[in-house]
N, CA, C and O atoms as a DFTB+ gen file, in Angstrom:
588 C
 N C O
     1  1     -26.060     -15.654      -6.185
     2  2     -25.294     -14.484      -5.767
     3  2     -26.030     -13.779      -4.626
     4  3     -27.235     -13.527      -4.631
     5  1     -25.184     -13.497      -3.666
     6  2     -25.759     -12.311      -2.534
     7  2     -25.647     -10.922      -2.607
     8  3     -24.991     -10.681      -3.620
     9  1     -25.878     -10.150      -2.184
    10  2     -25.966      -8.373      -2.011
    11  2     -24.283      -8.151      -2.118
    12  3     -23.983      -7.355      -3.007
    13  1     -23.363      -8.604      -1.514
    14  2     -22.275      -8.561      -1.436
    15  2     -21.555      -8.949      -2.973
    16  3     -20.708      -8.312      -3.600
    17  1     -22.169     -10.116      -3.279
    18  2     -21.591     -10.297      -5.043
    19  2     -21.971      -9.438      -5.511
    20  3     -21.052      -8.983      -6.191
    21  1     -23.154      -8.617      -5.641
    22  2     -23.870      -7.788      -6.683
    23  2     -23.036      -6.572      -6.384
    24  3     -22.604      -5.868      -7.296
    25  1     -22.799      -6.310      -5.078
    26  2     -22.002      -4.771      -5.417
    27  2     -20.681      -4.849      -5.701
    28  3     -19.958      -3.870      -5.886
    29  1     -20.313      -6.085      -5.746
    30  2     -18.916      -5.879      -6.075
    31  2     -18.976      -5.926      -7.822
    32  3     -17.987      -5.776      -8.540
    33  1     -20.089      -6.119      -8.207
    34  2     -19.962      -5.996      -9.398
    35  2     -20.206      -4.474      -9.742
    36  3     -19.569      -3.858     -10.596
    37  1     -21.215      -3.953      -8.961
    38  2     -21.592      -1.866      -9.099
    39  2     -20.490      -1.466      -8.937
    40  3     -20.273      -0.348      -9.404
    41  1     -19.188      -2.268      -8.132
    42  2     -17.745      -1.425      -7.958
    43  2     -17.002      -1.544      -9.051
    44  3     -16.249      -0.617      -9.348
    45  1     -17.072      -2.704      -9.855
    46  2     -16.456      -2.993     -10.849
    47  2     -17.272      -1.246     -12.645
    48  3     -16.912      -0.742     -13.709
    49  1     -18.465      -1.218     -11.596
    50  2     -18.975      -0.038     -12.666
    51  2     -18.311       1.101     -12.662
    52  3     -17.902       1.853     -13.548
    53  1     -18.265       1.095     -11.172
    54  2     -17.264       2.437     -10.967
    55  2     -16.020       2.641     -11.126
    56  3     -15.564       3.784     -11.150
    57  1     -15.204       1.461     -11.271
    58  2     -14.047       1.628     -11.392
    59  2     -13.930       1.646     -12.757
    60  3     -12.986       2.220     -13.301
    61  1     -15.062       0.900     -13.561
    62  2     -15.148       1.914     -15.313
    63  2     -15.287       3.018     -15.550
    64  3     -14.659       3.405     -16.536
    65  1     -16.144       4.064     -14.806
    66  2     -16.405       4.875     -14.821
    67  2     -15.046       5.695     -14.730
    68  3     -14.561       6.308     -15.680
    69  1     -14.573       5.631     -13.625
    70  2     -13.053       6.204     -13.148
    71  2     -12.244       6.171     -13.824
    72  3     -11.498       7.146     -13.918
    73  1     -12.070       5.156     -14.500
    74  2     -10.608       4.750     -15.833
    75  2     -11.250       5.264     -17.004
    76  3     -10.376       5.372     -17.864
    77  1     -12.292       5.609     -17.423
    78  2     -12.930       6.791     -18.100
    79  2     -13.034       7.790     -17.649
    80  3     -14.109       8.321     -17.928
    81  1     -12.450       8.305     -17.093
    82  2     -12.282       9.961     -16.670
    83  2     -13.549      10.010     -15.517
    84  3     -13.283      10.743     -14.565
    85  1     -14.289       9.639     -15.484
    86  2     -15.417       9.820     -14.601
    87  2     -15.798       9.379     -13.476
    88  3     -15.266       8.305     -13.200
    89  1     -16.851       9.960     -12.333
    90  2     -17.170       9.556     -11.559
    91  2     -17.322       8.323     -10.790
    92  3     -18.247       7.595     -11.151
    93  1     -16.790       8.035     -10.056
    94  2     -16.656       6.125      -9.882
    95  2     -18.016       5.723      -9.108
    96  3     -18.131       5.098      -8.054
    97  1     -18.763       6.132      -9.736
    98  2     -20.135       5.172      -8.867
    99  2     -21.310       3.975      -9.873
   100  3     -22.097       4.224     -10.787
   101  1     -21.089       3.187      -9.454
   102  2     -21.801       2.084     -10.230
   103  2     -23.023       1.528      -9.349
   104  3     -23.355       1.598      -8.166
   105  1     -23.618       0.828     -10.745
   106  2     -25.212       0.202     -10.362
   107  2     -25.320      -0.922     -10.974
   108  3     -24.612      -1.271     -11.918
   109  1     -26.260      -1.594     -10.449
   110  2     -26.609      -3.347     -11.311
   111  2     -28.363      -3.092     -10.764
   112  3     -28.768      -2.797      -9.639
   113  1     -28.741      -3.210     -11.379
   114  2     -30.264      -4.166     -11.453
   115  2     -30.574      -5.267     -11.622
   116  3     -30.375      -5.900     -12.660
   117  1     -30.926      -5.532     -10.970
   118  2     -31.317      -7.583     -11.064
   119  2     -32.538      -7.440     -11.029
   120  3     -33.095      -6.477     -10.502
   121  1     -33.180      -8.506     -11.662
   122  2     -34.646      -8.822     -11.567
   123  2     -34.588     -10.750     -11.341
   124  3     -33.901     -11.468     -12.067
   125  1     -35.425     -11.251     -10.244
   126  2     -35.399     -12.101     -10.263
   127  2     -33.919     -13.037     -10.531
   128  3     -33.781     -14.109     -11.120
   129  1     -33.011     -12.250      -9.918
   130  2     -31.350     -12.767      -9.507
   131  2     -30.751     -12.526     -10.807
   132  3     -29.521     -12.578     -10.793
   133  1     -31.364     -12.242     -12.076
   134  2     -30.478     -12.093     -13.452
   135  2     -30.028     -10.493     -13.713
   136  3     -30.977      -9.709     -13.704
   137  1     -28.997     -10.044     -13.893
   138  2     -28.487      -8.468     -14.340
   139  2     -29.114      -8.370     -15.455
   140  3     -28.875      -9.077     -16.433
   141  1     -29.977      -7.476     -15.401
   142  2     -30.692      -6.432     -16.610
   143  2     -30.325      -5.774     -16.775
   144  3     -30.359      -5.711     -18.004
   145  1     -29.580      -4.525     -16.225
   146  2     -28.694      -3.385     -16.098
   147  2     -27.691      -3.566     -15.504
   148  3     -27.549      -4.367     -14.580
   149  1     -26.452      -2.479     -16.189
   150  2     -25.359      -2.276     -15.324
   151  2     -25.033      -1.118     -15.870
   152  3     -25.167      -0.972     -17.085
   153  1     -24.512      -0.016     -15.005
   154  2     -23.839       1.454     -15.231
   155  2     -23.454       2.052     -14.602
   156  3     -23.767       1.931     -13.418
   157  1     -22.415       3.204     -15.069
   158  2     -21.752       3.696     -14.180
   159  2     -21.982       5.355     -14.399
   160  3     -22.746       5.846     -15.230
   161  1     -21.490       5.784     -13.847
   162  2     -21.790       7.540     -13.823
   163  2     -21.199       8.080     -14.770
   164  3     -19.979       7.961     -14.888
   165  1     -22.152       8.980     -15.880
   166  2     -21.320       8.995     -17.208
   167  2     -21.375      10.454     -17.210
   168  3     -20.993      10.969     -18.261
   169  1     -21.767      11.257     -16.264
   170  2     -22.123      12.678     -16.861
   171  2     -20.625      12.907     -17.584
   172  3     -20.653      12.727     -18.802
   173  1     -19.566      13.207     -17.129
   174  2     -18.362      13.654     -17.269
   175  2     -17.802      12.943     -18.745
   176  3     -16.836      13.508     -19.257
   177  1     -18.357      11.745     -19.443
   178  2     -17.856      11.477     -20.143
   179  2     -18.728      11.558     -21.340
   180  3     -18.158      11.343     -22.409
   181  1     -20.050      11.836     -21.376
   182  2     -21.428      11.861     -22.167
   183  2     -21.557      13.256     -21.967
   184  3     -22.569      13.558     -22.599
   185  1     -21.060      14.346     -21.399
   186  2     -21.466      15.645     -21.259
   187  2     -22.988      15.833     -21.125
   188  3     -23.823      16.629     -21.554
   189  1     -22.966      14.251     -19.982
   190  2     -24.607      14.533     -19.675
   191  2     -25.175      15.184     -18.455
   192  3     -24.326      15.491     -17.619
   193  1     -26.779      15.547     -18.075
   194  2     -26.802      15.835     -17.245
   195  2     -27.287      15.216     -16.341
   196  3     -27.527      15.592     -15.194
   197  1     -27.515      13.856     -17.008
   198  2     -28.417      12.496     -16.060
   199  2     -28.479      11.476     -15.720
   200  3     -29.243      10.821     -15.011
   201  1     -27.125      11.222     -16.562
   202  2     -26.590       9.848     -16.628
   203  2     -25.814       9.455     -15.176
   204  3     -24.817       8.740     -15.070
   205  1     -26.324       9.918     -14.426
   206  2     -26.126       8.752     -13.164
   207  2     -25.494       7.483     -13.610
   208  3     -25.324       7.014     -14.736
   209  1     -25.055       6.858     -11.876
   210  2     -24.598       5.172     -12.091
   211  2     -26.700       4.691     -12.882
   212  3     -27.211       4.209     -13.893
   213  1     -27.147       5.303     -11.454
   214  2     -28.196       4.065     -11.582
   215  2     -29.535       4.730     -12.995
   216  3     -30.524       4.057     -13.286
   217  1     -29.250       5.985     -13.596
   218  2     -29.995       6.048     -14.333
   219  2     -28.805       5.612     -15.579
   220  3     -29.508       5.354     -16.555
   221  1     -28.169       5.528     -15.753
   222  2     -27.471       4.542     -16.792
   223  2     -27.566       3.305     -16.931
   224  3     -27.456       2.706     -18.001
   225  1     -27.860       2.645     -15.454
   226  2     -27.934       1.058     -15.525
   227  2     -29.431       0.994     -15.921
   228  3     -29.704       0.062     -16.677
   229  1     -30.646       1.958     -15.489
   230  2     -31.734       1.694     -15.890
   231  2     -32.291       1.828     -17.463
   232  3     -33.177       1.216     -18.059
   233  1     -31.343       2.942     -17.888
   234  2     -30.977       3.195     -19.897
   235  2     -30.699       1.474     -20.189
   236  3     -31.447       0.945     -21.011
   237  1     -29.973       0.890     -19.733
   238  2     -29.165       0.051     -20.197
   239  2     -29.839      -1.260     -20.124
   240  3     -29.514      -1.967     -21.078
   241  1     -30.891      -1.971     -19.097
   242  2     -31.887      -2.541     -19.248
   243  2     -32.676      -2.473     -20.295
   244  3     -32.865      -3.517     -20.919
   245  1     -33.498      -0.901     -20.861
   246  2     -33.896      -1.246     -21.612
   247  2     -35.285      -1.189     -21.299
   248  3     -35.720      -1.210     -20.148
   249  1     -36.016      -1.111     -22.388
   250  2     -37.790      -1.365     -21.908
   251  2     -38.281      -2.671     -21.248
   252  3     -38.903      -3.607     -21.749
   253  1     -37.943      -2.528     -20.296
   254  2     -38.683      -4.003     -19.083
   255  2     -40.149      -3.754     -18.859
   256  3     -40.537      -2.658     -19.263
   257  1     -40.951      -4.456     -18.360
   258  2     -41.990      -4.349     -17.831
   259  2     -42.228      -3.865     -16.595
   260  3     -41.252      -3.954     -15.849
   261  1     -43.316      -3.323     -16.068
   262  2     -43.166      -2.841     -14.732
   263  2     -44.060      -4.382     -14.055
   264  3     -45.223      -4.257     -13.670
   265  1     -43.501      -5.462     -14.003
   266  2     -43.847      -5.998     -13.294
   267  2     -42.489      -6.406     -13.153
   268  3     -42.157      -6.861     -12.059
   269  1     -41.504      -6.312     -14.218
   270  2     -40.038      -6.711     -14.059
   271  2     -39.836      -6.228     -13.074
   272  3     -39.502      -6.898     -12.097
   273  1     -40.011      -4.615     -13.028
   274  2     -38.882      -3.491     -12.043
   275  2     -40.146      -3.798     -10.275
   276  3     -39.741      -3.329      -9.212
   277  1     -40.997      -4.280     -10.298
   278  2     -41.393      -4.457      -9.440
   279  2     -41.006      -5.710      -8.507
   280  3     -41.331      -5.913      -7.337
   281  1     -40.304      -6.402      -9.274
   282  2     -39.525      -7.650      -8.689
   283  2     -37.892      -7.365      -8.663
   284  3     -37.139      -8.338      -8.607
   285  1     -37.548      -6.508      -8.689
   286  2     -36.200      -6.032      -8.717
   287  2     -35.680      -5.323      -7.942
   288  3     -36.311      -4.566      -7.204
   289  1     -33.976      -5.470      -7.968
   290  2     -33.161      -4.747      -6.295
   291  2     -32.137      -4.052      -7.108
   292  3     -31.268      -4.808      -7.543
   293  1     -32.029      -2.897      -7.398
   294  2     -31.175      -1.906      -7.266
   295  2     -29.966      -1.938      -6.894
   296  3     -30.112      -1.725      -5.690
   297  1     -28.942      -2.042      -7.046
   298  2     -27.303      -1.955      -6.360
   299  2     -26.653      -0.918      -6.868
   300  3     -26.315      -0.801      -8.045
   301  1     -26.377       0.225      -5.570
   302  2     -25.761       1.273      -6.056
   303  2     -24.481       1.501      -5.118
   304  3     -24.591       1.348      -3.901
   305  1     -23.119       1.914      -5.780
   306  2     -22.012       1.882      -4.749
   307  2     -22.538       3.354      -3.429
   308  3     -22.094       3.444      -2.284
   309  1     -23.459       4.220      -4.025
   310  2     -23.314       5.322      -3.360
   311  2     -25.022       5.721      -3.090
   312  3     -25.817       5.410      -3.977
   313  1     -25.481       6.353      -1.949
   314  2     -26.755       6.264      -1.941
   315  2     -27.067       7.513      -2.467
   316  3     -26.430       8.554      -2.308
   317  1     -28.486       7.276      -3.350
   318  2     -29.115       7.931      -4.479
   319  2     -29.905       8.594      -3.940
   320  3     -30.715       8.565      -3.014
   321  1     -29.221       9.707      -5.293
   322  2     -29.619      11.476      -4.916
   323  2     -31.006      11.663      -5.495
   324  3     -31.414      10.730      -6.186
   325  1     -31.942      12.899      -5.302
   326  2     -33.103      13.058      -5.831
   327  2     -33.301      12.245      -7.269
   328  3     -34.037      11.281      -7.480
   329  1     -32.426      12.926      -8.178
   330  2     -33.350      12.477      -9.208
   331  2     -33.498      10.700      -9.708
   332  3     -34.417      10.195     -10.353
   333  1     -32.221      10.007      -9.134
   334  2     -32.361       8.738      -9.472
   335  2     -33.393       8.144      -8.194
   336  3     -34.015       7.093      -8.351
   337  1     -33.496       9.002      -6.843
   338  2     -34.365       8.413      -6.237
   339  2     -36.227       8.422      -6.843
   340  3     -37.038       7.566      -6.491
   341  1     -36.495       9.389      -7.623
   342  2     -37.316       9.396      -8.373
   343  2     -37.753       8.798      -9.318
   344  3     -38.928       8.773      -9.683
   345  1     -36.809       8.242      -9.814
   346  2     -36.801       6.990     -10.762
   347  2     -37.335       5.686     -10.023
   348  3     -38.509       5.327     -10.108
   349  1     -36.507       5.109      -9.397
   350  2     -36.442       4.427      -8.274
   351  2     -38.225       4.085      -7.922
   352  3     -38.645       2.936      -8.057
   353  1     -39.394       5.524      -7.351
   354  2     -39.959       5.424      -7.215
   355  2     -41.259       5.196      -8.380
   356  3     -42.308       4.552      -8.386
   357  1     -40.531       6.132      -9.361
   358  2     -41.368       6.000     -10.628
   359  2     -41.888       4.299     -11.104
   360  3     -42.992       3.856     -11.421
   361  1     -40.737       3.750     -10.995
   362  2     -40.418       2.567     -11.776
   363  2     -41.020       1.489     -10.929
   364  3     -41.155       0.363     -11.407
   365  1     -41.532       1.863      -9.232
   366  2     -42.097       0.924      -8.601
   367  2     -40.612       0.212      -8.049
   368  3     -41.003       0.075      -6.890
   369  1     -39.669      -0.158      -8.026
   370  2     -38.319      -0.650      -7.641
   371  2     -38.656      -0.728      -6.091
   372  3     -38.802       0.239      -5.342
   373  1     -38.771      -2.364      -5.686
   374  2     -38.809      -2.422      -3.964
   375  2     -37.584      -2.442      -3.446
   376  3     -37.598      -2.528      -2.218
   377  1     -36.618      -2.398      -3.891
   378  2     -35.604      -2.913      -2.979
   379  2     -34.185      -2.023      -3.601
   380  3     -33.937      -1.888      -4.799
   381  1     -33.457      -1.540      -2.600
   382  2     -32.490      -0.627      -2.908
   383  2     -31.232      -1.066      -1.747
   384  3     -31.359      -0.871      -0.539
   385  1     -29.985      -1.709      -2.405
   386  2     -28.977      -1.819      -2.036
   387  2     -28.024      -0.989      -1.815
   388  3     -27.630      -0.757      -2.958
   389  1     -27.416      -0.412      -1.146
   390  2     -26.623       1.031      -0.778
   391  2     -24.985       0.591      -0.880
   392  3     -24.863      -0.622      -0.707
   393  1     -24.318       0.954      -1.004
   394  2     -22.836       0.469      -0.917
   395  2     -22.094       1.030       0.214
   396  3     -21.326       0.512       1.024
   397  1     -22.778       2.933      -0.036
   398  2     -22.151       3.326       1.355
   399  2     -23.005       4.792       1.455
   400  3     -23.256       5.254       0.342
   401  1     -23.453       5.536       2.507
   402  2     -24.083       6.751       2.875
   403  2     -23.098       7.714       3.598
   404  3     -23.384       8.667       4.323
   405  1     -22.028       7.307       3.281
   406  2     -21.584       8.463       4.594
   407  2     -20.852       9.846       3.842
   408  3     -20.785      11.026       4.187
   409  1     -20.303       9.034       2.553
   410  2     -20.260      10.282       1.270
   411  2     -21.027      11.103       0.959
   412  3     -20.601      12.223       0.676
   413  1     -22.307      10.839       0.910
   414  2     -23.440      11.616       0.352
   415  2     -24.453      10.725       1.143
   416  3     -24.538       9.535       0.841
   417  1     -25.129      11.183       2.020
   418  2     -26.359      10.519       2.070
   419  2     -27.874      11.482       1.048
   420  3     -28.353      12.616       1.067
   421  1     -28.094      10.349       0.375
   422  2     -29.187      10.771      -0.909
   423  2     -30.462      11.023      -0.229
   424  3     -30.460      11.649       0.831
   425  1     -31.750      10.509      -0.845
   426  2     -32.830      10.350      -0.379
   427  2     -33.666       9.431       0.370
   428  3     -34.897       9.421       0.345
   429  1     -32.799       8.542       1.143
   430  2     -33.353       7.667       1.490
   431  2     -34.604       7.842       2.523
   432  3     -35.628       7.162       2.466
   433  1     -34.411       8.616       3.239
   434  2     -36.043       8.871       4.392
   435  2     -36.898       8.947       3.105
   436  3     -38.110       8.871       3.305
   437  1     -36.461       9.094       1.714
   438  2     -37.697       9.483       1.529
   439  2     -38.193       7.616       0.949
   440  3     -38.939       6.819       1.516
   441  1     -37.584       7.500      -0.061
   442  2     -38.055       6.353       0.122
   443  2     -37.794       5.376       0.841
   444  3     -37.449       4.388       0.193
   445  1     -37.823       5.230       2.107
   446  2     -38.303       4.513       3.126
   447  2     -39.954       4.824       2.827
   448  3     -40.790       4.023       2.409
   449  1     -40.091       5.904       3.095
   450  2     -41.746       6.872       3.782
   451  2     -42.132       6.039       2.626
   452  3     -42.698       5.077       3.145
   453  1     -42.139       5.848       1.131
   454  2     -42.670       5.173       0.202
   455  2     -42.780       3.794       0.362
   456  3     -43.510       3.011      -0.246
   457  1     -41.943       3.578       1.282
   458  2     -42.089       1.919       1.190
   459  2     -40.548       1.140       0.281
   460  3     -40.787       0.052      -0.243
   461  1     -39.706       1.454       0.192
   462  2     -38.821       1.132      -0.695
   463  2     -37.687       0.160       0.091
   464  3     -37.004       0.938       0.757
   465  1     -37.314      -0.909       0.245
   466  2     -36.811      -1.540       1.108
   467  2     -35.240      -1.139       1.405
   468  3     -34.781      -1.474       0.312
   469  1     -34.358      -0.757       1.981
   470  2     -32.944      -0.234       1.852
   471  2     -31.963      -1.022       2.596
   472  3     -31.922      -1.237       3.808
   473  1     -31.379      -1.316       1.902
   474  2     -30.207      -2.154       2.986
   475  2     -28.488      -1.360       2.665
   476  3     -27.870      -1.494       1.609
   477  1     -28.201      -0.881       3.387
   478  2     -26.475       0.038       3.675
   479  2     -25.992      -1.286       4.141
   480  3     -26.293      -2.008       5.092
   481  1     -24.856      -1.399       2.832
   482  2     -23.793      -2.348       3.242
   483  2     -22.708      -1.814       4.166
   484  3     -22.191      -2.514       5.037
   485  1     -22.303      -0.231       3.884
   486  2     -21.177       0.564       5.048
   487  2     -20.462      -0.381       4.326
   488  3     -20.348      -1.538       4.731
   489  1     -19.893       0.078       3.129
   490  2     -18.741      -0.873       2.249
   491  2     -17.407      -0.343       2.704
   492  3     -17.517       0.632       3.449
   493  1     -16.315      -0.688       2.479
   494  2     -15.271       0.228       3.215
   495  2     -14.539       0.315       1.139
   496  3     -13.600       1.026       0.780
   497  1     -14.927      -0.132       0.702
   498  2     -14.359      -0.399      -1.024
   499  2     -14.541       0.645      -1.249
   500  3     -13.613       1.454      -1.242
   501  1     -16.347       1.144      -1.647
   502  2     -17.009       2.395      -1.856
   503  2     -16.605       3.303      -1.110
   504  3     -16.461       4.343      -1.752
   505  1     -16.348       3.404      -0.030
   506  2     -15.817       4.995       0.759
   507  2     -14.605       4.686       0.542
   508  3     -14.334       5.663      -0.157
   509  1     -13.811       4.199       0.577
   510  2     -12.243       4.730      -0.313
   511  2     -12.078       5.405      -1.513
   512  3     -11.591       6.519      -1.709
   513  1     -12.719       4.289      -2.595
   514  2     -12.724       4.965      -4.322
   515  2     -13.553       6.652      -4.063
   516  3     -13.240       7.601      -4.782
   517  1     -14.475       6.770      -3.086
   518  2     -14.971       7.786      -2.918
   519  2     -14.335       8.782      -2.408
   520  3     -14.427       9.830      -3.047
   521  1     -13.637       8.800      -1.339
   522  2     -12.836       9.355      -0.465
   523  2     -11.453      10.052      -1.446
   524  3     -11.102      11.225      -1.575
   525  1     -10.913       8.830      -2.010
   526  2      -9.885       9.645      -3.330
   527  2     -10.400      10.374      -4.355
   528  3      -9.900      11.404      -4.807
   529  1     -11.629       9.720      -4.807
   530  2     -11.974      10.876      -6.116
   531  2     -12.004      12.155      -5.332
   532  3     -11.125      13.017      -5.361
   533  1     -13.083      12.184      -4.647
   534  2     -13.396      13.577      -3.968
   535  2     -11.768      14.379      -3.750
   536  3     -11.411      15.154      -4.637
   537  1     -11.253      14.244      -3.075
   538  2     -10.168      14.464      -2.878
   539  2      -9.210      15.049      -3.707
   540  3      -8.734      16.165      -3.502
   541  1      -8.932      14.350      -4.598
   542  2      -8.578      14.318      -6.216
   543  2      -9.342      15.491      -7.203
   544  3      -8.770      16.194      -8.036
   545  1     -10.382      15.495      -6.965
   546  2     -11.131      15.950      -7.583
   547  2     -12.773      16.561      -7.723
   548  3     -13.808      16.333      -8.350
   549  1     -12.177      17.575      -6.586
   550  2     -13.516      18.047      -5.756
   551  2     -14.348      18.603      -6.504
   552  3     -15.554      18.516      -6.273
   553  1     -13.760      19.412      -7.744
   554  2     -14.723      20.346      -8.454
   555  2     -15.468      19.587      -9.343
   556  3     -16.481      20.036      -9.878
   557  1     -14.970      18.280      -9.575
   558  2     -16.155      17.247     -10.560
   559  2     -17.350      16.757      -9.675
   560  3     -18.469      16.527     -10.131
   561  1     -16.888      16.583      -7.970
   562  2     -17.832      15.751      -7.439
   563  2     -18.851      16.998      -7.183
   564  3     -20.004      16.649      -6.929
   565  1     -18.610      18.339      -7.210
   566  2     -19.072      19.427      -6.543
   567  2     -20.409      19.442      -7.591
   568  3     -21.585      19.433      -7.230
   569  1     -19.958      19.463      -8.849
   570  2     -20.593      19.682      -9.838
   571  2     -21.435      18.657      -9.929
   572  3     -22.510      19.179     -10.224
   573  1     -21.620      17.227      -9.832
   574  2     -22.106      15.891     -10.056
   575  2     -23.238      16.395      -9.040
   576  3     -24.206      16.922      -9.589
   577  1     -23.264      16.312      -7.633
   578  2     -24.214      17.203      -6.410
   579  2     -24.790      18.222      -6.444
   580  3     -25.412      18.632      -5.463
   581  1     -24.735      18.752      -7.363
   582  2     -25.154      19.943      -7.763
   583  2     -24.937      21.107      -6.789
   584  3     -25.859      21.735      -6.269
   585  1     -23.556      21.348      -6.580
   586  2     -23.167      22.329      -5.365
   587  2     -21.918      23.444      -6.646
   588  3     -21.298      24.415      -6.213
C-alpha cells in the first residue's frame, strides 16, 4: 500500500465518524506497512475532550513499543492541532501524512523544527467532507478548535 491507500482508509475513519454524529476526521498508524491503529474524531460522540482522529487511533493501537512508534507513519485526513501534535512528538513518530492543511493548518512548523517528516497530500476528498461539515455545522467545528 502507498500514502494514497492509507488515507483513503483515514477517510473511510471520517466518514465513521460523520455517520456517528461526529467530526469527520480520521487516522491510521502503520508500523512497518501493518495498521496498528485506526480512529476517528470522537469528542462529540464520547463527550470527550481528547479523543481526536489521531489520539483515538493511537488509544486504539494499544501499548506498542517505542521502537514500534519510532518506525511508524501517521495518516491523518486533517493536519494536527497542538495536542495530537504533542503526542506525535512524545511517542517519537517520524513520519506524518497530512490529507489536507488548508482547513486548519495545525502544528506543523513545529514539528518539522523537531525533525518529524510531513508529507500534504492537498486531498481534494478531505477538503470537501471538510468544507460541508464546517458549513453544516460550524458551532461543532468551532468547539473541536477550541474557538
Amino acid at each position: 500500500m502507498n500514502d494514497a491507500d492509507y488515507m483513503k482508509l483515514a477517510l473511510a475513519e471520517a466518514r465513521a465518524g460523520l455517520s456517528e454524529g461526529g467530526i469527520p476526521i480520521g487516522s491510521i498508524l502503520v508500523v512497518d506497512g501493518e495498521i496498528v491503529g485506526r480512529g476517528h474524531n470522537q469528542r462529540i460522540q464520547k463527550g470527550s475532550t481528547v479523543l481526536h482522529a489521531e489520539m483515538d487511533a493511537l488509544e486504539r493501537a494499544g501499548r506498542i513499543g517505542s521502537k514500534e512508534y519510532q518506525r511508524s507513519t501517521l495518516y491523518t485526513t486533517l493536519s494536527p492541532c497542538s495536542m495530537c501534535s504533542g503526542a506525535i512528538l512524545l511517542y517519537q513518530i517520524p513520519r506524518v501524512v497530512i490529507g489536507e492543511n488548508h482547513t486548519f493548518l495545525g502544528e506543523e512548523e513545529l514539528l518539522q523544527a523537531r525533525g518529524v517528516e510531513l508529507t500534504v497530500l492537498d486531498d481534494a476528498e478531505c477538503k470537501e467532507l471538510m468544507r460541508t461539515f464546517i458549513q453544516d455545522h460550524p458551532e461543532l467545528w468551532a468547539e473541536d478548535i477550541g474557538k
